[in-house]
Short mmCIF file of C-alpha atoms in Angstrom, two decimals:
data_model
loop_
_atom_site.label_atom_id
_atom_site.label_comp_id
_atom_site.label_asym_id
_atom_site.label_seq_id
_atom_site.Cartn_x
_atom_site.Cartn_y
_atom_site.Cartn_z
CA MET L 183 4.77 -22.60 26.65
CA THR L 184 4.74 -24.07 22.98
CA SER L 185 3.67 -27.24 21.34
CA GLN L 186 3.11 -28.27 17.72
CA SER L 187 -0.09 -29.80 16.66
CA THR L 188 -0.69 -31.11 13.22
CA VAL L 189 -3.98 -30.84 11.60
CA ALA L 190 -3.09 -33.58 8.94
CA ASP L 191 0.17 -35.02 7.49
CA PRO L 192 1.79 -32.83 5.22
CA ALA L 193 1.17 -33.50 1.54
CA PRO L 194 3.38 -31.47 -0.39
CA TYR L 195 2.98 -30.96 -4.05
CA PRO L 196 5.14 -33.14 -6.15
CA PRO L 197 8.52 -31.60 -7.30
CA SER L 198 7.68 -29.00 -9.91
CA THR L 199 8.25 -30.33 -13.49
CA PRO L 200 7.37 -27.98 -16.29
CA GLU L 201 4.46 -28.91 -18.31
CA PRO L 202 4.93 -29.11 -22.18
CA ARG L 203 4.51 -25.65 -23.64
CA LYS L 204 3.32 -24.84 -26.88
CA GLY L 205 4.54 -21.61 -28.36
CA LEU L 206 4.72 -18.65 -25.66
CA ARG L 207 1.78 -19.27 -23.40
CA GLY L 208 2.65 -20.29 -19.85
CA HIS L 209 6.37 -19.39 -20.21
CA PRO L 210 7.31 -18.37 -16.55
CA TRP L 211 9.46 -15.28 -17.25
CA LEU L 212 7.25 -13.87 -20.05
CA THR L 213 4.26 -14.59 -17.69
CA LEU L 214 6.27 -12.25 -15.09
CA PHE L 215 6.73 -9.59 -17.90
CA SER L 216 2.94 -9.56 -18.66
CA VAL L 217 1.95 -9.43 -15.11
CA ALA L 218 4.54 -6.81 -14.41
CA ILE L 219 3.07 -4.23 -16.99
CA GLY L 220 -0.54 -4.54 -15.46
CA VAL L 221 0.92 -4.30 -11.79
CA MET L 222 2.89 -1.23 -12.86
CA MET L 223 -0.14 0.53 -14.13
CA VAL L 224 -2.06 0.09 -10.94
CA ALA L 225 0.75 0.93 -8.49
CA LEU L 226 1.82 3.92 -10.69
CA ASP L 227 -1.78 5.09 -10.32
CA GLY L 228 -1.62 4.90 -6.63
CA THR L 229 0.94 7.92 -6.32
CA ILE L 230 0.56 9.72 -9.66
CA VAL L 231 -3.07 10.95 -8.99
CA ALA L 232 -2.03 12.98 -5.89
CA ILE L 233 -0.06 15.24 -8.10
CA ALA L 234 -2.95 15.77 -10.47
CA ASN L 235 -5.42 16.65 -7.57
CA PRO L 236 -4.74 20.34 -7.44
CA ALA L 237 -5.12 20.80 -11.24
CA ILE L 238 -8.60 18.70 -11.04
CA GLN L 239 -9.69 20.77 -8.19
CA HIS L 240 -9.11 23.88 -10.19
CA ASP L 241 -10.08 22.78 -13.75
CA LEU L 242 -13.39 21.17 -12.49
CA LYS L 243 -14.19 23.69 -9.62
CA ALA L 244 -14.20 21.00 -7.01
CA SER L 245 -14.29 21.30 -3.33
CA LEU L 246 -11.69 19.96 -0.73
CA ALA L 247 -14.26 17.17 0.14
CA ASP L 248 -14.56 16.44 -3.74
CA VAL L 249 -10.99 16.06 -3.94
CA GLN L 250 -10.59 13.71 -0.81
CA TRP L 251 -13.34 11.53 -2.51
CA ILE L 252 -11.41 11.17 -5.63
CA THR L 253 -8.61 9.42 -3.68
CA ASN L 254 -10.60 7.91 -0.95
CA GLY L 255 -13.01 6.32 -3.40
CA TYR L 256 -10.51 4.49 -5.16
CA LEU L 257 -8.62 3.50 -1.82
CA LEU L 258 -12.06 2.25 -0.21
CA ALA L 259 -13.01 0.27 -3.54
CA LEU L 260 -9.50 -1.35 -3.66
CA ALA L 261 -8.95 -2.25 0.13
CA VAL L 262 -12.51 -3.57 0.48
CA THR L 263 -12.78 -6.00 -2.31
CA LEU L 264 -9.17 -7.35 -2.50
CA ILE L 265 -9.83 -10.55 -0.74
CA THR L 266 -13.00 -11.22 -2.37
CA ALA L 267 -11.29 -10.34 -5.78
CA GLY L 268 -8.55 -13.10 -4.93
CA LYS L 269 -11.36 -15.58 -4.34
CA LEU L 270 -12.86 -14.85 -7.68
CA GLY L 271 -9.43 -15.65 -9.13
CA ASP L 272 -9.45 -19.03 -7.22
CA ARG L 273 -12.78 -19.73 -8.49
CA PHE L 274 -12.80 -18.83 -12.14
CA GLY L 275 -8.95 -18.75 -12.90
CA HIS L 276 -6.36 -16.02 -12.46
CA ARG L 277 -5.85 -15.49 -16.15
CA GLN L 278 -9.46 -14.42 -16.53
CA THR L 279 -9.72 -12.10 -13.60
CA PHE L 280 -6.33 -10.45 -14.48
CA LEU L 281 -7.43 -9.64 -17.96
CA ILE L 282 -10.89 -8.54 -16.84
CA GLY L 283 -8.89 -6.34 -14.23
CA ILE L 284 -6.70 -4.80 -16.88
CA ALA L 285 -9.34 -4.06 -19.41
CA GLY L 286 -11.61 -2.49 -16.77
CA PHE L 287 -8.78 -0.44 -15.21
CA ALA L 288 -7.69 0.97 -18.47
CA ALA L 289 -11.27 1.79 -19.64
CA ALA L 290 -12.12 3.28 -16.49
CA SER L 291 -8.99 5.44 -16.73
CA GLY L 292 -9.95 6.70 -20.05
CA ALA L 293 -13.32 7.50 -18.94
CA ILE L 294 -11.95 9.68 -16.10
CA GLY L 295 -9.93 11.44 -18.61
CA LEU L 296 -13.21 12.39 -20.61
CA SER L 297 -15.21 13.28 -17.47
CA LYS L 298 -16.26 16.91 -17.30
CA THR L 299 -17.78 16.67 -13.65
CA VAL L 300 -16.37 15.75 -10.27
CA PRO L 301 -19.06 13.03 -9.61
CA LEU L 302 -18.32 11.41 -12.87
CA VAL L 303 -14.50 11.31 -11.84
CA ILE L 304 -15.28 9.74 -8.39
CA VAL L 305 -17.47 7.10 -9.76
CA PHE L 306 -14.82 6.07 -12.24
CA ARG L 307 -12.02 6.22 -9.75
CA VAL L 308 -14.21 3.80 -7.66
CA LEU L 309 -14.21 1.51 -10.76
CA GLN L 310 -10.58 1.83 -11.03
CA GLY L 311 -10.45 0.51 -7.56
CA LEU L 312 -12.48 -2.48 -8.14
CA PHE L 313 -10.84 -3.61 -11.16
CA GLY L 314 -7.48 -2.94 -9.81
CA ALA L 315 -8.49 -5.16 -6.83
CA LEU L 316 -9.21 -7.82 -9.33
CA LEU L 317 -5.79 -7.80 -11.20
CA MET L 318 -3.41 -7.45 -8.10
CA PRO L 319 -4.00 -10.74 -6.28
CA ALA L 320 -4.58 -12.63 -9.70
CA ALA L 321 -0.92 -11.33 -10.53
CA LEU L 322 0.43 -13.16 -7.49
CA GLY L 323 -1.68 -16.28 -8.11
CA LEU L 324 -0.51 -16.32 -11.74
CA LEU L 325 3.25 -16.13 -10.44
CA ARG L 326 2.56 -18.84 -7.85
CA ALA L 327 1.22 -21.35 -10.29
CA THR L 328 3.68 -20.44 -13.02
CA PHE L 329 7.07 -20.42 -11.17
CA PRO L 330 8.74 -23.66 -9.66
CA ALA L 331 9.21 -23.02 -5.95
CA GLU L 332 13.12 -22.57 -6.33
CA LYS L 333 12.43 -19.63 -8.66
CA LEU L 334 9.47 -18.12 -7.15
CA ASN L 335 11.29 -15.69 -4.80
CA MET L 336 13.15 -14.25 -7.70
CA ALA L 337 9.95 -13.65 -9.54
CA ILE L 338 8.53 -11.90 -6.41
CA GLY L 339 11.69 -9.87 -6.08
CA ILE L 340 11.03 -8.51 -9.56
CA TRP L 341 7.38 -8.11 -8.85
CA GLY L 342 8.14 -6.14 -5.86
CA MET L 343 10.83 -3.96 -7.80
CA VAL L 344 8.07 -3.05 -10.30
CA ILE L 345 5.88 -2.02 -7.46
CA GLY L 346 8.33 -0.17 -5.69
CA ALA L 347 9.58 1.84 -8.61
CA SER L 348 6.15 2.64 -9.94
CA THR L 349 4.91 3.80 -6.60
CA ALA L 350 7.80 6.00 -5.95
CA GLY L 351 7.93 7.05 -9.77
CA GLY L 352 4.29 8.34 -9.67
CA PRO L 353 5.06 11.84 -8.42
CA ILE L 354 7.95 12.36 -11.08
CA VAL L 355 5.79 11.20 -13.89
CA GLY L 356 2.46 12.97 -12.53
CA GLY L 357 4.26 16.21 -12.15
CA LEU L 358 5.74 16.02 -15.71
CA LEU L 359 2.42 15.13 -17.26
CA VAL L 360 0.57 17.73 -15.28
CA GLU L 361 3.03 20.49 -15.95
CA HIS L 362 3.84 19.93 -19.65
CA VAL L 363 0.28 18.20 -20.92
CA ASN L 364 -2.79 18.23 -18.61
CA TRP L 365 -4.23 16.37 -15.73
CA GLN L 366 -6.12 14.11 -18.09
CA SER L 367 -3.03 12.77 -19.46
CA VAL L 368 -2.24 11.21 -16.21
CA PHE L 369 -5.24 8.73 -16.72
CA PHE L 370 -5.17 8.65 -20.66
CA ILE L 371 -1.55 7.02 -20.28
CA ASN L 372 -3.06 4.06 -18.85
CA VAL L 373 -5.05 3.31 -21.86
CA PRO L 374 -2.14 2.34 -24.30
CA VAL L 375 -0.35 0.70 -21.30
CA GLY L 376 -3.58 -1.44 -20.56
CA ILE L 377 -4.01 -2.35 -24.17
CA ALA L 378 -0.48 -3.72 -24.45
CA ALA L 379 -0.69 -5.53 -21.14
CA LEU L 380 -4.12 -7.04 -22.35
CA VAL L 381 -2.54 -8.25 -25.75
CA LEU L 382 0.42 -9.77 -23.91
CA GLY L 383 -1.70 -11.42 -21.42
CA ALA L 384 -4.07 -12.92 -23.98
CA VAL L 385 -1.23 -14.34 -25.92
CA ILE L 386 1.19 -15.44 -23.06
CA LEU L 387 -0.99 -16.05 -19.67
CA LYS L 388 -1.99 -19.68 -19.02
CA ASP L 389 -4.99 -20.61 -17.00
CA HIS L 390 -3.86 -22.64 -13.84
CA ARG L 391 -6.60 -24.09 -11.64
CA ALA L 392 -5.98 -26.19 -8.47
CA GLU L 393 -7.73 -29.58 -8.55
CA ASN L 394 -9.73 -28.54 -5.37
CA ALA L 395 -10.51 -24.97 -6.30
CA PRO L 396 -13.62 -23.57 -4.48
CA LYS L 397 -16.74 -24.44 -6.46
CA SER L 398 -19.05 -21.90 -4.67
CA PHE L 399 -19.18 -18.52 -3.31
CA ASP L 400 -19.70 -17.59 0.37
CA ILE L 401 -21.95 -14.67 -0.23
CA PRO L 402 -22.57 -13.68 3.33
CA GLY L 403 -18.82 -14.07 4.02
CA ILE L 404 -18.37 -11.59 1.11
CA VAL L 405 -20.86 -9.13 2.63
CA LEU L 406 -19.28 -9.45 6.19
CA LEU L 407 -15.74 -9.07 5.16
CA SER L 408 -16.55 -6.22 2.84
CA GLY L 409 -18.55 -4.33 5.37
CA ALA L 410 -15.80 -4.98 8.08
CA MET L 411 -13.03 -3.61 5.81
CA PHE L 412 -15.27 -0.79 4.78
CA PHE L 413 -15.96 0.32 8.29
CA LEU L 414 -12.24 -0.01 9.36
CA ILE L 415 -10.80 1.84 6.43
CA TRP L 416 -13.36 4.70 6.66
CA ALA L 417 -12.68 5.16 10.38
CA LEU L 418 -9.03 5.43 9.63
CA ILE L 419 -9.57 7.81 6.84
CA LYS L 420 -11.79 10.10 8.73
CA ALA L 421 -10.22 9.81 12.17
CA PRO L 422 -7.86 12.78 11.50
CA ALA L 423 -10.77 15.08 10.70
CA TRP L 424 -13.20 13.69 13.12
CA GLY L 425 -10.81 13.07 16.14
CA TRP L 426 -9.97 9.65 17.47
CA GLY L 427 -12.22 10.18 20.60
CA ASP L 428 -15.24 11.40 18.26
CA SER L 429 -18.33 9.29 18.55
CA ARG L 430 -18.36 8.86 14.68
CA THR L 431 -14.96 7.36 14.60
CA LEU L 432 -15.56 5.10 17.53
CA ILE L 433 -18.95 3.92 16.03
CA PHE L 434 -17.22 2.85 12.75
CA LEU L 435 -14.28 1.09 14.53
CA ALA L 436 -17.09 -0.57 16.84
CA LEU L 437 -18.88 -1.72 13.63
CA ALA L 438 -15.54 -3.13 12.14
CA VAL L 439 -14.80 -4.94 15.11
CA VAL L 440 -18.24 -6.77 15.28
CA SER L 441 -18.30 -7.21 11.66
CA PHE L 442 -14.95 -8.98 11.74
CA ALA L 443 -16.07 -11.18 14.76
CA VAL L 444 -19.32 -12.13 13.00
CA PHE L 445 -17.28 -12.82 9.75
CA GLY L 446 -14.80 -15.17 11.72
CA PHE L 447 -17.81 -17.02 13.43
CA TRP L 448 -19.51 -17.58 10.00
CA GLU L 449 -16.50 -18.81 8.39
CA THR L 450 -16.26 -21.69 10.79
CA ARG L 451 -19.86 -22.82 9.85
CA VAL L 452 -19.83 -22.49 5.89
CA ARG L 453 -18.82 -25.58 3.98
CA GLU L 454 -16.72 -23.39 1.43
CA PRO L 455 -15.58 -20.29 3.33
CA LEU L 456 -14.32 -17.17 1.59
CA VAL L 457 -11.27 -17.23 3.87
CA PRO L 458 -10.56 -20.49 5.73
CA LEU L 459 -9.55 -19.60 9.03
CA THR L 460 -7.36 -22.77 9.01
CA MET L 461 -4.83 -20.80 6.98
CA PHE L 462 -3.98 -18.70 10.05
CA ARG L 463 -3.00 -21.88 11.91
CA SER L 464 0.03 -21.41 9.85
CA VAL L 465 2.17 -19.31 12.18
CA PRO L 466 4.80 -18.37 9.35
CA LEU L 467 1.78 -17.04 7.38
CA THR L 468 0.23 -15.06 10.17
CA ALA L 469 3.59 -13.58 10.94
CA GLY L 470 4.09 -12.64 7.37
CA ALA L 471 0.58 -10.72 7.43
CA VAL L 472 1.54 -8.99 10.65
CA VAL L 473 5.06 -7.90 9.34
CA MET L 474 3.26 -6.68 6.15
CA VAL L 475 0.91 -4.45 8.16
CA LEU L 476 3.68 -3.09 10.24
CA MET L 477 5.94 -2.56 7.49
CA ALA L 478 3.36 -0.62 5.61
CA PHE L 479 2.41 1.32 9.02
CA ALA L 480 6.12 2.57 9.30
CA PHE L 481 6.83 3.02 5.67
CA MET L 482 3.65 4.65 4.27
CA GLY L 483 3.16 6.43 7.59
CA GLY L 484 6.53 7.89 7.77
CA LEU L 485 6.80 8.61 3.95
CA PHE L 486 3.61 10.60 4.10
CA PHE L 487 5.59 13.63 5.90
CA VAL L 488 8.54 13.37 3.72
CA THR L 489 6.74 14.80 0.65
CA PHE L 490 5.71 17.83 3.00
CA TYR L 491 9.24 18.07 4.36
CA LEU L 492 10.55 18.43 0.96
CA GLN L 493 8.22 20.53 -0.68
CA ASN L 494 7.03 22.92 2.10
CA VAL L 495 10.09 23.28 4.41
CA HIS L 496 12.76 23.04 1.55
CA GLY L 497 10.58 24.65 -1.14
CA MET L 498 10.85 22.09 -3.87
CA SER L 499 8.52 21.50 -6.67
CA PRO L 500 6.75 18.10 -6.78
CA VAL L 501 9.19 16.90 -9.60
CA ASP L 502 12.00 17.95 -7.46
CA SER L 503 10.89 16.31 -4.39
CA GLY L 504 10.13 13.07 -6.44
CA LEU L 505 13.86 13.32 -7.72
CA HIS L 506 15.10 13.52 -4.33
CA LEU L 507 13.42 10.22 -3.60
CA LEU L 508 15.33 8.49 -6.17
CA PRO L 509 17.65 7.00 -3.62
CA LEU L 510 14.93 5.23 -2.17
CA THR L 511 13.40 4.12 -5.53
CA GLY L 512 16.89 3.34 -6.84
CA MET L 513 17.78 1.17 -3.81
CA MET L 514 14.45 -0.77 -4.07
CA ILE L 515 14.92 -1.42 -7.78
CA ILE L 516 18.46 -2.78 -7.15
CA SER L 517 17.79 -4.75 -3.90
CA SER L 518 14.48 -6.34 -4.58
CA PRO L 519 15.77 -9.07 -7.32
CA LEU L 520 18.75 -9.47 -5.04
CA ALA L 521 16.56 -10.03 -2.09
CA GLY L 522 14.64 -12.62 -3.93
CA ALA L 523 18.00 -14.58 -4.85
CA LEU L 524 18.99 -14.44 -1.05
CA ILE L 525 15.68 -15.52 0.18
CA THR L 526 15.94 -18.59 -2.10
CA LYS L 527 19.21 -19.39 -0.53
CA VAL L 528 18.76 -18.67 3.00
CA GLY L 529 14.96 -18.62 3.56
CA PRO L 530 12.99 -15.29 4.33
CA ARG L 531 13.53 -15.16 8.26
CA VAL L 532 16.91 -13.59 8.14
CA PRO L 533 16.23 -11.17 5.35
CA LEU L 534 12.97 -10.20 6.99
CA VAL L 535 14.47 -9.41 10.20
CA GLY L 536 17.40 -7.57 8.72
CA GLY L 537 15.32 -5.50 6.50
CA MET L 538 13.00 -4.25 9.49
CA VAL L 539 16.04 -3.51 11.37
CA PHE L 540 17.49 -1.42 8.42
CA THR L 541 14.08 0.29 8.18
CA ALA L 542 14.00 1.04 11.87
CA ALA L 543 17.82 2.52 11.72
CA ALA L 544 16.49 4.78 8.70
CA MET L 545 13.30 5.99 10.76
CA PHE L 546 15.41 6.62 13.84
CA GLY L 547 18.02 8.33 11.99
CA MET L 548 15.61 10.70 9.98
CA ALA L 549 14.07 11.47 13.36
CA SER L 550 17.24 12.61 14.65
CA SER L 551 18.82 14.22 11.81
CA LEU L 552 16.30 15.81 9.57
CA ASP L 553 15.92 19.53 10.19
CA GLN L 554 15.18 22.57 7.94
CA ASP L 555 19.00 22.86 7.11
CA THR L 556 19.85 19.14 6.42
CA SER L 557 21.68 18.60 3.05
CA SER L 558 20.54 16.47 0.34
CA LEU L 559 23.38 14.27 1.02
CA VAL L 560 22.15 13.22 4.55
CA THR L 561 18.64 12.82 3.24
CA SER L 562 19.90 10.56 0.38
CA PHE L 563 21.68 8.36 2.93
CA TRP L 564 18.69 7.69 4.97
CA PHE L 565 16.52 7.27 1.91
CA ALA L 566 18.76 4.60 0.48
CA LEU L 567 18.87 2.76 3.94
CA LEU L 568 15.15 2.74 3.97
CA GLY L 569 14.93 1.30 0.37
CA LEU L 570 17.61 -1.39 1.45
CA GLY L 571 15.54 -2.37 4.30
CA LEU L 572 12.10 -2.27 2.39
CA ALA L 573 13.19 -4.60 -0.41
CA PRO L 574 13.66 -7.92 1.37
CA VAL L 575 10.66 -7.13 3.31
CA MET L 576 8.37 -6.52 0.42
CA VAL L 577 9.70 -9.81 -1.13
CA GLY L 578 9.96 -12.04 1.98
CA ALA L 579 6.59 -11.04 3.57
CA THR L 580 4.82 -11.59 0.00
CA ASP L 581 6.66 -15.10 -0.40
CA VAL L 582 5.83 -16.00 3.26
CA ILE L 583 2.27 -15.15 2.71
CA VAL L 584 1.71 -16.57 -0.48
CA GLY L 585 4.14 -19.53 -0.28
CA ASN L 586 2.59 -20.89 3.03
CA ALA L 587 -1.05 -20.68 1.38
CA PRO L 588 -2.47 -23.62 -0.48
CA LEU L 589 -2.17 -23.42 -4.24
CA GLU L 590 -6.19 -23.51 -4.34
CA LEU L 591 -5.98 -20.32 -2.12
CA SER L 592 -3.27 -18.42 -3.79
CA GLY L 593 -5.82 -15.53 -4.88
CA VAL L 594 -7.02 -15.22 -1.36
CA ALA L 595 -3.33 -15.21 -0.05
CA GLY L 596 -2.49 -12.38 -2.49
CA GLY L 597 -5.59 -10.47 -1.62
CA LEU L 598 -4.56 -11.00 2.00
CA GLN L 599 -1.03 -9.48 1.28
CA GLN L 600 -2.44 -6.56 -0.58
CA SER L 601 -5.01 -6.00 2.07
CA ALA L 602 -2.26 -6.10 4.90
CA MET L 603 -0.56 -3.29 2.80
CA GLN L 604 -3.69 -1.17 2.63
CA VAL L 605 -4.70 -1.55 6.19
CA GLY L 606 -1.00 -0.77 7.47
CA GLY L 607 -0.50 2.15 5.19
CA CYS L 608 -4.20 3.85 6.16
CA LEU L 609 -3.37 2.96 9.95
CA GLY L 610 0.15 4.47 9.78
CA THR L 611 -0.90 7.67 7.94
CA ALA L 612 -3.87 7.99 10.60
CA VAL L 613 -1.91 7.28 13.77
CA LEU L 614 1.22 9.15 12.85
CA GLY L 615 -0.77 11.98 11.50
CA ALA L 616 -2.64 12.42 14.94
CA ALA L 617 0.89 12.07 16.83
CA MET L 618 2.15 14.85 14.68
CA ALA L 619 -0.85 17.10 14.95
CA ALA L 620 -0.89 16.37 18.94
CA LYS L 621 2.83 17.44 18.90
CA VAL L 622 2.44 20.50 16.79
CA ARG L 623 -0.57 21.91 18.86
CA ASN L 624 1.16 21.25 22.09
CA ASP L 625 4.47 22.90 21.13
CA LEU L 626 3.44 25.63 18.79
CA PRO L 627 1.78 28.09 21.11
CA ASP L 628 4.77 28.05 23.63
CA ASN L 629 7.21 28.32 20.33
CA TRP L 630 5.09 31.15 18.99
CA THR L 631 5.01 33.41 22.24
CA GLY L 632 8.48 32.27 23.18
CA ALA L 633 9.91 33.79 20.00
CA GLY L 634 8.19 37.20 20.97
CA LEU L 635 5.43 36.86 18.43
CA PRO L 636 2.01 38.34 19.46
CA GLN L 637 -0.21 35.91 21.16
CA LEU L 638 -3.18 34.68 18.99
CA PRO L 639 -6.75 33.91 19.85
CA PRO L 640 -7.55 30.15 19.95
CA ALA L 641 -9.37 30.04 16.62
CA GLN L 642 -6.68 31.83 14.89
CA MET L 643 -3.99 29.51 16.60
CA ASP L 644 -5.89 26.42 15.31
CA GLN L 645 -5.70 27.65 11.84
CA VAL L 646 -1.94 28.32 12.12
CA SER L 647 -1.52 24.92 13.91
CA SER L 648 -3.20 23.28 10.92
CA ALA L 649 -0.83 24.91 8.46
CA VAL L 650 2.18 24.06 10.54
CA GLU L 651 1.02 20.27 10.65
CA VAL L 652 1.99 20.23 6.93
CA GLY L 653 5.09 22.10 7.13
CA TYR L 654 3.44 25.30 5.83
CA ALA L 655 4.59 28.76 7.27
CA PRO L 656 1.47 30.85 7.59
CA VAL L 657 2.99 34.21 6.51
CA ALA L 658 0.22 36.89 5.64
CA LYS L 659 0.68 39.06 2.87
CA GLY L 660 2.45 42.45 3.74
CA THR L 661 4.37 40.99 6.87
CA PRO L 662 7.64 42.62 7.44
CA PRO L 663 10.59 40.43 6.21
CA GLU L 664 12.03 40.07 9.49
CA MET L 665 8.75 38.82 11.27
CA ALA L 666 8.29 36.70 8.23
CA GLU L 667 11.67 34.97 8.59
CA LEU L 668 10.88 34.56 12.22
CA ILE L 669 7.40 32.87 11.58
CA THR L 670 8.84 30.70 8.98
CA ASN L 671 11.64 29.30 11.18
CA ILE L 672 9.25 28.80 14.30
CA ALA L 673 6.73 27.00 11.76
CA HIS L 674 9.31 24.80 10.30
CA ASP L 675 11.12 23.99 13.50
CA THR L 676 7.84 22.96 15.08
CA PHE L 677 6.88 20.83 12.13
CA VAL L 678 10.24 19.13 12.23
CA SER L 679 9.81 18.41 15.79
CA GLY L 680 6.34 16.72 15.18
CA MET L 681 7.86 14.84 12.17
CA GLY L 682 10.54 13.40 14.40
CA LEU L 683 8.24 12.04 16.81
CA ALA L 684 6.25 10.53 13.87
CA PHE L 685 9.58 8.91 12.70
CA THR L 686 10.34 7.62 16.21
CA ILE L 687 7.01 5.79 16.47
CA ALA L 688 7.57 4.50 12.86
CA GLY L 689 11.01 3.28 14.19
CA GLY L 690 9.26 1.57 16.92
CA VAL L 691 6.62 -0.16 14.70
CA ALA L 692 9.61 -1.45 12.56
CA VAL L 693 11.32 -3.08 15.63
CA LEU L 694 8.03 -4.85 16.46
CA ALA L 695 8.03 -5.97 12.83
CA ALA L 696 11.59 -7.26 13.17
CA LEU L 697 10.36 -9.35 16.18
CA ALA L 698 7.36 -10.64 14.27
CA ALA L 699 9.66 -11.72 11.15
CA VAL L 700 11.44 -14.21 13.61
CA PHE L 701 8.45 -16.57 13.26
CA THR L 702 8.30 -16.52 9.51
CA LYS L 703 9.63 -19.40 7.33
CA ARG L 704 9.78 -20.55 3.86
CA GLY L 705 6.48 -21.52 2.18
CA SER L 706 5.41 -25.01 2.66
CA ASN L 707 3.44 -25.34 -0.60
CA THR L 708 0.87 -27.86 0.79
CA PRO L 709 -2.71 -28.20 -0.02
CA ALA L 710 -5.42 -27.11 2.41
CA GLU L 711 -6.25 -30.56 3.57
CA GLY L 712 -2.81 -31.44 4.33
CA SER L 713 -1.42 -28.04 5.97
CA ALA L 714 0.37 -28.57 9.22
CA ALA L 715 -0.60 -26.21 11.96
CA HIS L 716 2.20 -25.15 14.44
CA ILE L 717 0.56 -23.55 17.36
#
């Protein structure tokens, strides 16, 4: 049984009439260009550093745990502070927070390149994450405030295109820089890009503030939400190593649940909450956030195995594997602006549902057709279909979340959108990784002995399984060629079987996202006091 209740009569903003501009400041498309440069820098950094990690480990004599912290420190800082950073933009202006984020991110990048020890690299990576969290929600807030409603989807489409291209281009750029320059260049490249974005932003960006923008800070809310996000992300990061049933994993998950519950209770009591829970009375906004989480779960979790498949099963270099993902990247670049135009005409619901259906089809297709002999033509087809599906989802879900939030909460909405992606990606990588590991550890002993290979003691079989989980064939030096080939075939077949299970689960999650997308609709652009709640 469904009913509709209205908190207050909707009071939509008056039709968007551009204010008189002096010079370049506040020009919508130049604003998009300025914002895109900064966003490109952060999105590129999300994947480019993975290629540099082995070189950093070798040069600085780092342990595996050190290298993991280089990645996890950045991820934690980014995910934990995104919503709070969005609130800072709502309070002090998105132009200011964006410029501070750009300057800080570029400075931290340069400091990493100059660092001679692993602890310094980790500290500056954490700072990178904090400043990246400042500028990402601010970018969406600036677009929301600058573009009239009828052109916002196109702007978000181009914004999504930049993120998609930068994320997928990271391994290629990183591979070229590490191979032909050094690992420090991966970070130094952000300095001139950051300076260019800072100069353009100072000249072009205009400060927009809603009349009823927040005037105070919800410090307890910030502490509670940051703690909850930390406990959740940390549990998801460590679960593959600790085990899902391990007491440490369960403790951190329990702490996350308790912290979120206390945060929700507190937000209903404070005068100016960090995240007004009335936002989630908007079914379209809530559905958009759910779609974003599920999309990131399927996409990032599934794509995690593709790099291992291309490099360890097909023997490609990092640069070659990045090039083989160009059909995915290219389709996202082409489709994102087109998706923005389509969503402007027909609304987000149909493109979102269709995009997740294409994503599910690509996942199921890869589950059934990818093996160690699959041709590049077949993989390119599925990658292209995946890119075609993801583009309208990235654009549409972002528009639904940001467009259905009041203007004075656009920064919080931008932080929510980014947090949904981070949580979904971490959850997908952790859950699908656990499914892959369980499948490999269940099948490998039988496959191993069934091929006539000598039975291994449990401890050694665990080591072999760990290698196979990432597509690596554990062939020892001096192994006869016939036996080496047999071990390689068993390892790759078992890996592909586990990868197929992961893709199948990702496809099922994409179907759930398509169902959630049915409840989305175009942003109402109403202030908080006049938001309609559909329950």
